[in-house]
C-alpha positions as CSV (number, residue, x, y, z in Angstrom):
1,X,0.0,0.0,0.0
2,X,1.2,3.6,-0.8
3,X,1.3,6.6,1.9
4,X,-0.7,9.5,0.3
5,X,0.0,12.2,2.6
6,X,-3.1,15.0,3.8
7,X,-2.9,18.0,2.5
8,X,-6.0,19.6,3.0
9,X,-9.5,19.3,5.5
10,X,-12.1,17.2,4.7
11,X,-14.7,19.9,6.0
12,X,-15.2,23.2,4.5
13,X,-15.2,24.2,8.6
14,X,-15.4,23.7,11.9
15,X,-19.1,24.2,12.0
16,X,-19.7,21.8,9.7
17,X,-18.2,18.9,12.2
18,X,-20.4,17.2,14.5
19,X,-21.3,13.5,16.5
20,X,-22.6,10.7,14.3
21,X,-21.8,12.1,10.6
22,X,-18.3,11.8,8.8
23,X,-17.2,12.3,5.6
24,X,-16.6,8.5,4.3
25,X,-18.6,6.6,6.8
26,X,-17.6,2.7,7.1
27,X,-19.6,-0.3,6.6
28,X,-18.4,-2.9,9.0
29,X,-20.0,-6.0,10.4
30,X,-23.4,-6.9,10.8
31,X,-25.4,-4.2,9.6
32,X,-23.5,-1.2,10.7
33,X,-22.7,1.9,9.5
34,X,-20.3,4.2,11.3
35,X,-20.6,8.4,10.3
36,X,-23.3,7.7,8.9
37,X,-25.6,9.8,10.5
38,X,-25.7,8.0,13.9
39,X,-23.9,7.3,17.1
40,X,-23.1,3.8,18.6
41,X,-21.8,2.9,21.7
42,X,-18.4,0.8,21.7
43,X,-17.8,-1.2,25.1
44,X,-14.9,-2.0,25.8
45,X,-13.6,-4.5,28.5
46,X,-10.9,-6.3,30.1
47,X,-10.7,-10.3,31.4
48,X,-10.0,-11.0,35.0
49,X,-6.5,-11.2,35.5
50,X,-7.5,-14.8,36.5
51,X,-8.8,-15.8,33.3
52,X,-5.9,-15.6,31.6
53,X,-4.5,-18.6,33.1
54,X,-5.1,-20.7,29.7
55,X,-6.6,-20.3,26.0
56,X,-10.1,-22.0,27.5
57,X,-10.5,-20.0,30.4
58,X,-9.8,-16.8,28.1
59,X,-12.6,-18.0,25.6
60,X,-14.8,-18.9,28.3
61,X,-14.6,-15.2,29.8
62,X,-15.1,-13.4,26.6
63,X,-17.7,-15.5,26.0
64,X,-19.5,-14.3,28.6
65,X,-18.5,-11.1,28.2
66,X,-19.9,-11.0,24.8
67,X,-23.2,-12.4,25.9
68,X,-23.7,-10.5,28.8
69,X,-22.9,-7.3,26.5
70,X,-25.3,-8.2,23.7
71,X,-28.6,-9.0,25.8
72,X,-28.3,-5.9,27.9
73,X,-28.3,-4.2,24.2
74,X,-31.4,-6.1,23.0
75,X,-33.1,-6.0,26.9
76,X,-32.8,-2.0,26.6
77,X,-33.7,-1.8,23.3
78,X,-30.6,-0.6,21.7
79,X,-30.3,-0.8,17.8
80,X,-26.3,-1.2,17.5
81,X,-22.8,-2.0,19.3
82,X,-19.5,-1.9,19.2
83,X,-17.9,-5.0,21.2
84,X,-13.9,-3.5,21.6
85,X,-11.0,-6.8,22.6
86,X,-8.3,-4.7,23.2
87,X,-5.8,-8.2,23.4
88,X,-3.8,-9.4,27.0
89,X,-0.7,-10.2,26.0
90,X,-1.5,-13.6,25.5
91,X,-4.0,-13.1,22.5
92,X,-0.9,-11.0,20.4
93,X,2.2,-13.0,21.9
94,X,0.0,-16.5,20.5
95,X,-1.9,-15.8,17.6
96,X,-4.6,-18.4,18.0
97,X,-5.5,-17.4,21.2
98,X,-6.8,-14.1,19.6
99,X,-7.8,-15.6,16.6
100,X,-10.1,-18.4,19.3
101,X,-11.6,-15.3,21.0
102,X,-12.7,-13.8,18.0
103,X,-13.9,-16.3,16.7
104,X,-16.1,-17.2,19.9
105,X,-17.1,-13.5,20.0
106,X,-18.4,-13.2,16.4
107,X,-20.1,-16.3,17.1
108,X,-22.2,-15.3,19.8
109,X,-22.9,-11.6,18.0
110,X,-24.1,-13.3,14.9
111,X,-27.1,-15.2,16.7
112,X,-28.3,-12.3,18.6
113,X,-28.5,-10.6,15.3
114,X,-30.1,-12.8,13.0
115,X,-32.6,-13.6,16.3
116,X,-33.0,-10.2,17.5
117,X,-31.7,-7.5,14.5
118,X,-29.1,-5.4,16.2
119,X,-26.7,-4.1,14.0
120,X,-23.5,-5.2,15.5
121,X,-19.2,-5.2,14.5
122,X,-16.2,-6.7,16.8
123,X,-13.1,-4.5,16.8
124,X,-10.0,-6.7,17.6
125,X,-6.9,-3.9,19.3
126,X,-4.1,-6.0,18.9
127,X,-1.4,-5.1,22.0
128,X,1.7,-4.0,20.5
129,X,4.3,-6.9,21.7
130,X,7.2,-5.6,20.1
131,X,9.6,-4.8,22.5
132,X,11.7,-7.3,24.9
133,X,12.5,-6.4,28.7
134,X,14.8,-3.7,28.1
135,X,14.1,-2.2,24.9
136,X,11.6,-1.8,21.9
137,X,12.2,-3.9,19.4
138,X,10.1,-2.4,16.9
139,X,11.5,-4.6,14.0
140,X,12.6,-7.9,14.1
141,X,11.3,-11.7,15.3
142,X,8.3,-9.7,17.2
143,X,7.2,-8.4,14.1
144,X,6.0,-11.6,12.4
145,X,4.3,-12.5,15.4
146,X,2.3,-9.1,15.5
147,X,1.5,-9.2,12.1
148,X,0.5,-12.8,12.1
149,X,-1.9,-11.7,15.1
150,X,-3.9,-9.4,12.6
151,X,-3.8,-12.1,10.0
152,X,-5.6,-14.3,12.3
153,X,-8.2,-12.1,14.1
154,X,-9.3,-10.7,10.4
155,X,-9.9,-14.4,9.4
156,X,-11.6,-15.4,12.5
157,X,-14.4,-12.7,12.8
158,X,-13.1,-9.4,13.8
159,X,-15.1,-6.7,11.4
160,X,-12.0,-3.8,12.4
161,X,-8.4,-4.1,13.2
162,X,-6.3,-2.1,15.2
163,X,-3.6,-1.0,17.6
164,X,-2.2,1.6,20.2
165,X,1.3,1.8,18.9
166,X,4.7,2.2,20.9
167,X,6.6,4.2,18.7
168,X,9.1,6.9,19.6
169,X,8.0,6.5,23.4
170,X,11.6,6.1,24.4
171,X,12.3,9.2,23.7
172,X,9.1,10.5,24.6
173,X,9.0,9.0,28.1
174,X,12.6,10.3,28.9
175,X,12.1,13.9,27.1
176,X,8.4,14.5,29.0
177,X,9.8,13.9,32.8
178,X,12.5,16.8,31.6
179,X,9.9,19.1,30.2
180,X,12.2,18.8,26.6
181,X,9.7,19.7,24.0
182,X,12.2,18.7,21.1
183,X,12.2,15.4,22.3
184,X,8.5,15.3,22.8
185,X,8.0,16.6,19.2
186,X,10.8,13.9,18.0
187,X,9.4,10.6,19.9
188,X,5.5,11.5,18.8
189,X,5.8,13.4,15.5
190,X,8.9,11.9,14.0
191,X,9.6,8.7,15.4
192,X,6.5,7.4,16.1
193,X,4.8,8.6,12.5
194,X,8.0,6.7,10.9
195,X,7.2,3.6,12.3
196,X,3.3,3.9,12.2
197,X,4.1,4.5,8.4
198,X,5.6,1.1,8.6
199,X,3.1,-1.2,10.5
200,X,0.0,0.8,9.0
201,X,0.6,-0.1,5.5
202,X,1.0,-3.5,6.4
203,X,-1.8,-3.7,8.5
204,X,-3.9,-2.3,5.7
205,X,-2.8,-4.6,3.4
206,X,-3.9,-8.0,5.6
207,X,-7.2,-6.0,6.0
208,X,-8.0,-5.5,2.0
209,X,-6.3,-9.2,1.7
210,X,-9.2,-10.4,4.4
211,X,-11.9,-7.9,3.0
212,X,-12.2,-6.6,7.1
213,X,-11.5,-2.8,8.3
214,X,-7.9,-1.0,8.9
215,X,-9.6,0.9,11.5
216,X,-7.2,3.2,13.4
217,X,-4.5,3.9,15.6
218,X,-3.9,6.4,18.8
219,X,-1.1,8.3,20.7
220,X,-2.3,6.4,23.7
221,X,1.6,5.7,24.7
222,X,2.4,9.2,24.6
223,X,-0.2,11.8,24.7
224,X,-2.7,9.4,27.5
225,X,1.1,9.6,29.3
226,X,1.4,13.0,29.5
227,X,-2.5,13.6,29.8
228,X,-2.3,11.3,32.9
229,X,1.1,12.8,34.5
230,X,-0.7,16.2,34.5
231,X,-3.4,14.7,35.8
232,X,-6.3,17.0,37.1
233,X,-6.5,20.5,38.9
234,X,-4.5,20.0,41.9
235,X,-1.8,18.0,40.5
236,X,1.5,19.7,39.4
237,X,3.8,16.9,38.1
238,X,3.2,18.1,34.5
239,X,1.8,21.4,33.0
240,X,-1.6,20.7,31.3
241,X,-0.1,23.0,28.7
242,X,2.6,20.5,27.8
243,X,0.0,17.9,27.9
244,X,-1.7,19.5,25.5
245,X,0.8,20.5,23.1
246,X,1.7,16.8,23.2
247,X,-1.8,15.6,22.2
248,X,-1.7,18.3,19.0
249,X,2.0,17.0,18.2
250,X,0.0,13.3,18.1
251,X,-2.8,14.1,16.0
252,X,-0.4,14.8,13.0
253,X,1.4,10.6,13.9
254,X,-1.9,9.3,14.5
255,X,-3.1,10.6,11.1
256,X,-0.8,8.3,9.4
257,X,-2.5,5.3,9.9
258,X,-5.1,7.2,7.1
259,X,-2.1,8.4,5.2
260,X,-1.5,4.4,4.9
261,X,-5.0,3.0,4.3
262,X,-6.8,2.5,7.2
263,X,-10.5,3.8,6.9
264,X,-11.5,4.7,10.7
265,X,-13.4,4.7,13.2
266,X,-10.3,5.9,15.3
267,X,-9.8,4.2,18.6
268,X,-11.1,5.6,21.3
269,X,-8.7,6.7,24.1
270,X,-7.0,9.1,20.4
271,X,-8.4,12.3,22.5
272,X,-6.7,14.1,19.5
273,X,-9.7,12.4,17.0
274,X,-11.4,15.5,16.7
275,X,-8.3,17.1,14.7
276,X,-7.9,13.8,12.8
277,X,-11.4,13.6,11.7
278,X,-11.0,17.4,10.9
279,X,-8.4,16.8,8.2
280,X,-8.7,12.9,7.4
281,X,-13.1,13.1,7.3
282,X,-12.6,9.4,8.8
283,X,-15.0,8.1,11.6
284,X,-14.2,8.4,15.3
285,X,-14.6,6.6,18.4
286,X,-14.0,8.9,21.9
287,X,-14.7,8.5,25.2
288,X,-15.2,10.9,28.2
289,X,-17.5,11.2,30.8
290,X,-18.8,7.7,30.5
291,X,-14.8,5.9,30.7
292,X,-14.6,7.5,34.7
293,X,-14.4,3.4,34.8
294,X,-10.6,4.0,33.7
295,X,-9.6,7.1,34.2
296,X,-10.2,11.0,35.2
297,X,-10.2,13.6,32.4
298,X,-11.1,17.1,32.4
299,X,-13.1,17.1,29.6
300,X,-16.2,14.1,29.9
301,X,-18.4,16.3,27.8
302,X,-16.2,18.5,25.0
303,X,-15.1,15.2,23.5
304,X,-18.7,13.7,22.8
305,X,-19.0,16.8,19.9
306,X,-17.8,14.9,17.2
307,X,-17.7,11.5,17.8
308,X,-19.1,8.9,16.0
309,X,-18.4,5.8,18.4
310,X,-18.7,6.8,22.4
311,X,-16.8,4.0,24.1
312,X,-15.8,3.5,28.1
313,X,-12.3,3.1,27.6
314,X,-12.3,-0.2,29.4
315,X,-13.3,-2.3,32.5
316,X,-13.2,-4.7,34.1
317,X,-15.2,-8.0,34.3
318,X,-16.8,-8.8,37.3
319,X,-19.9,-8.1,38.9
320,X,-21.7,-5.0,40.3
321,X,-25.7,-4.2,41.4
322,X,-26.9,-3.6,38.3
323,X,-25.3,-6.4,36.4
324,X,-22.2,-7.1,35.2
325,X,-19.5,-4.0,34.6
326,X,-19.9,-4.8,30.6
327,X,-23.6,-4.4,31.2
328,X,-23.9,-1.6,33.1
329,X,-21.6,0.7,31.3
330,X,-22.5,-0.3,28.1
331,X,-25.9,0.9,29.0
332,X,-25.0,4.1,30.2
333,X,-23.0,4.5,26.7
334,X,-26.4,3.4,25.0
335,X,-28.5,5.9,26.6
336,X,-26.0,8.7,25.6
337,X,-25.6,7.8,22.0
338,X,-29.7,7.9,22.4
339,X,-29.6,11.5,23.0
340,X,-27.3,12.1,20.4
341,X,-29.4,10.3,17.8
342,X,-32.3,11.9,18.6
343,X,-30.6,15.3,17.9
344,X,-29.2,14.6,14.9
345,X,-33.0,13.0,13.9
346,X,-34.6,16.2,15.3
347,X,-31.7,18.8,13.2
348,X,-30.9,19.8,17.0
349,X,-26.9,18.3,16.8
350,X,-25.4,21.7,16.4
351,X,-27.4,22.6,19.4
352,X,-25.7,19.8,21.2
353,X,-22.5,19.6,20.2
354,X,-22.1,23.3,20.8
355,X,-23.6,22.2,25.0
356,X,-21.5,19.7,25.2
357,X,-18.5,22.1,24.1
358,X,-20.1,24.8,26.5
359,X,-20.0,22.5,29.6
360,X,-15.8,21.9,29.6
361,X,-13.8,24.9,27.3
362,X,-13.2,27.1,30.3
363,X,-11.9,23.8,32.6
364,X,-8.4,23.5,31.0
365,X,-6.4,24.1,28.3
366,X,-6.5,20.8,27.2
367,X,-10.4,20.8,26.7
368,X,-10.0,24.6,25.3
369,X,-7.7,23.5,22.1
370,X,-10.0,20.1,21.2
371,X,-13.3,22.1,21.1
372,X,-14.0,21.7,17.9
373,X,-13.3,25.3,16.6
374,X,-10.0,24.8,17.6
375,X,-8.9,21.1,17.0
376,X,-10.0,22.5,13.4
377,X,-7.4,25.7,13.5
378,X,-4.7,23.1,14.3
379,X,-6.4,20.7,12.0
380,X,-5.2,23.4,9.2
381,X,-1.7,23.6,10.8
382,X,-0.7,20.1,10.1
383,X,-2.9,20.0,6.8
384,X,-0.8,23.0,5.6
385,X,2.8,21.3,5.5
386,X,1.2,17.6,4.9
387,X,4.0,16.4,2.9
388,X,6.4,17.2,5.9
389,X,6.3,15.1,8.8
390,X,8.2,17.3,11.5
391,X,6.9,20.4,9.9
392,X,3.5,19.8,10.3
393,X,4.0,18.3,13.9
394,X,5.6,21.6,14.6
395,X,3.1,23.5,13.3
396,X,0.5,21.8,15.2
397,X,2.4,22.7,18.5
398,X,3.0,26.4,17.2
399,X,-0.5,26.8,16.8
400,X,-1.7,25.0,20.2
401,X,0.4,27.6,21.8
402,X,-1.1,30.9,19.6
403,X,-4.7,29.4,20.9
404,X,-4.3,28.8,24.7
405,X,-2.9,32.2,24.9
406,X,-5.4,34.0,22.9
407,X,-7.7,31.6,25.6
408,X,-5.8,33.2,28.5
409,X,-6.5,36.8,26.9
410,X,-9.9,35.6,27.6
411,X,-12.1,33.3,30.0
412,X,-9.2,30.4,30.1
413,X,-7.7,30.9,33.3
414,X,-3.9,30.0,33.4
415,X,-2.0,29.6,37.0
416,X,1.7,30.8,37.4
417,X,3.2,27.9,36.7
418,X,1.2,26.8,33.6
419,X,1.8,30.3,32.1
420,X,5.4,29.6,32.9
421,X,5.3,26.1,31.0
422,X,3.7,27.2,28.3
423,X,6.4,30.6,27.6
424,X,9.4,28.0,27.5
425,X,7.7,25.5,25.4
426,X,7.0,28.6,22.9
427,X,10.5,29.7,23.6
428,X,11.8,26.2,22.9
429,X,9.3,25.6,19.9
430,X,10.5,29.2,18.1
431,X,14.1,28.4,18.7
432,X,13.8,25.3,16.3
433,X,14.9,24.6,12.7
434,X,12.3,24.5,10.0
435,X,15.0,22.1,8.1
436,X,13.5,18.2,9.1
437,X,16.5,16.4,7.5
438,X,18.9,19.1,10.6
439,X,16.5,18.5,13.4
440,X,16.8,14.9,12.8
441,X,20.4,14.3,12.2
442,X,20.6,17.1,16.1
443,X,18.1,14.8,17.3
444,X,19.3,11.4,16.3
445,X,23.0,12.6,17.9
446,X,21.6,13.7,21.4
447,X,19.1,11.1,21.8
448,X,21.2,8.7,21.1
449,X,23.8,9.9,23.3
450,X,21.3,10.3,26.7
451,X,18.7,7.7,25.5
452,X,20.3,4.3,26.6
453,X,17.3,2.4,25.4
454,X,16.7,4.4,21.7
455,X,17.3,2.0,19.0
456,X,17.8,4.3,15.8
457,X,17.6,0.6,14.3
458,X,14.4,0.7,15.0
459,X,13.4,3.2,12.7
460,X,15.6,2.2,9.8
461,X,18.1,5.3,10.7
């Protein structure tokens, strides 16, 4: 498959973006249509640590995860799911565990369909395995073994293949705790779009050979790092500015997976979707408010605006009062994608979207630059140098920085010491080279001088 590069937005603007419509909606699975003009909710879950003691216990617990998610779906009278496997170890390090969970899955989703008629698709995240104790190992014997865990879960029953991949975190990891935004800019926008370049074209090429979906990648090793380091209101171990000058920086790597053929939905912990969708006009999954199962964020609502999956991140299995954890949160996503279809039926969505914007710009930065107005100004950052895949990360950073301080100008209220984190990082950001082929020979020489673990190997450099 061949990278063809964004160069311009899918919308016209901003205003145009909203839940439950995208430019190329996707046909996947049983039924279902995803941008087209609806919201569905995507649970996601996780086995008991118990469980996965062997293959059998494994397919028994999905089994009745899978079950337990698809009555509660047809006993509340939802008309579609999402069922998300994001894989333990064991399903990517053996193949056929995966490929036996899937299978055992799809099985179970096809007969509530044909008896009950709900529109239904199994996305299969397959863990990214390819490092050993000490290092990544990003090419090499890991890689057949990754790839060959795609190959199997498309010919077993998962409708949409994907991953959270590791690449560049390194560098990230050492360059956040140091507050070094080159390094954050290298490990996301450099590093980690050179190898999703890689893996993406090959995992779009076992989709097309399988006739299943390349669905999507997300930062979720960087940008969820630093999103959860800076944590919420009270916590100073990272500025929430650099957090979110991280997530833009990852919108421009995780658009490569559509550079390289995959066809969205986007997964749902990519909080940087909303820019992705603003350029790539692909499908997205989020999740917010209704993922407190996982995580905290400090904006629940904000990222419901354009979504066109609304997932809970993950939980769990086990039980609780009002059913299993599968159950219950996947009814709570249900009702919410309920109220979002009935705007979009009722020409209300804009309405909405723009409340659900309303309730979490002024919180944090972080929510200020994703409302939609503004994921779509940095949208147009990256778009602009496309071709270029340091430029454009730059950019994106550049222009994450021009709209939190017009924010502070206004209602955004910045303490001390994120106005102080954010002048360095512009300081740092305007002190760099426009030329990619000198900031990654600088780069390349430092990193690999401080980094022990960096592999430029890893990267073909």
């Amino acid at each position: 498959m061949a990278v063809t590069r964004c160069t311009k937005m899918a919308y016209a603007s901003a205003d145009d973006m909203v839940f439950g419509k995208a430019v190329t909606p996707v046909k996947t699975g049983l039924g279902l249509e995803i941008g087209a003009g609806y919201t569905t909710p995507e649970v996601n879950y996780a086995p008991r640590p118990e469980a996965g003691a062997s293959k059998e216990k494994l397919i028994k617990e999905y089994e009745r995860i899978t079950t337990d998610i698809m009555a509660r779906m047809v006993q509340i009278g939802a008309p579609a799911v999402v069922l998300e496997t994001e894989h333990v170890q064991q399903m990517s390090n053996h193949p056929d565990w995966g490929a036996a969970v899937a299978h055992a899955q799809k099985t179970i989703m096809e007969d509530y369909h044909d008896e009950y008629g709900i529109k239904c698709a199994l996305r299969h995240t397959i863990g990214d395995i390819r490092e050993t104790r000490d290092f990544l190992a990003l090419r090499g014997d890991k890689y057949s073994v990754f790839m060959e865990a795609f190959e199997q879960c498309a010919q077993n029953g998962a409708d949409m293949l994907a991953v959270e991949s590791m690449g560049g975190k390194e560098v990230f990891d050492y360059a956040i705790l140091r507050n070094d935004m080159a390094g954050v800019l290298y490990g996301i926008g450099v590093l980690g779009s050179i190898d999703m370049e890689m893996i993406w074209q090959d995992i779009a090429s076992v989709a097309k050979k399988n006739n299943v979906i390349a669905s999507g990648d997300t930062d979720c090793a960087q940008a969820n790092t630093a999103m959860f380091i800076a944590g919420g209101l009270l916590d100073k171990n990272l500025a929430h500015t650099l957090a979110i000058i991280a997530r833009t920086i990852s919108a421009a790597r995780s658009l490569v997976a559509y550079e390289a053929g995959a066809v969205g939905p986007g997964k749902d912990c990519g909080y940087e979707n909303t820019i992705v969708k603003s350029i790539a006009g692909v499908p997205i999954a989020q999740e917010g408010k209704t993922s407190t199962c996982a995580h905290s964020d400090l904006m629940g609502n904000i990222v419901m605006q354009c979504c066109d999956l609304w997932s809970n991140e993950s939980v769990e299995y086990h039980g609780e009062f009002g059913g299993t954890t599968v159950q219950c949160w996947g009814e709570t996503l249900a009702y919410d994608c309920a109220l979002m279809n009935v705007a979009l039926d009722s020409g209300n969505e804009k309405i909405l979207r723009d409340m659900f914007v309303a309730s979490d710009i002024y919180r944090d930065a972080q929510g200020y630059v994703l409302a939609y107005p503004n994921a779509y100004r940095v949208g147009q950052a990256i778009a602009k140098d496309g071709n270029d895949i340091y430029l454009r990360a730059k950019n994106a950073a550049i222009e994450c920085i021009n709209i939190v301080e017009e924010g502070a100008r206004g209602k955004l209220e910045l303490s001390r010491f994120e106005a102080k984190a954010l002048a360095d990082a512009k300081a740092a950001f305007e002190a760099l080279t426009d030329d990619k082929e000198k900031f990654m020979s600088d780069c390349l020489t430092k990193y690999k001088q401080e980094v022990k673990v960096f592999k430029p190997e890893n990267y073909d450099l």
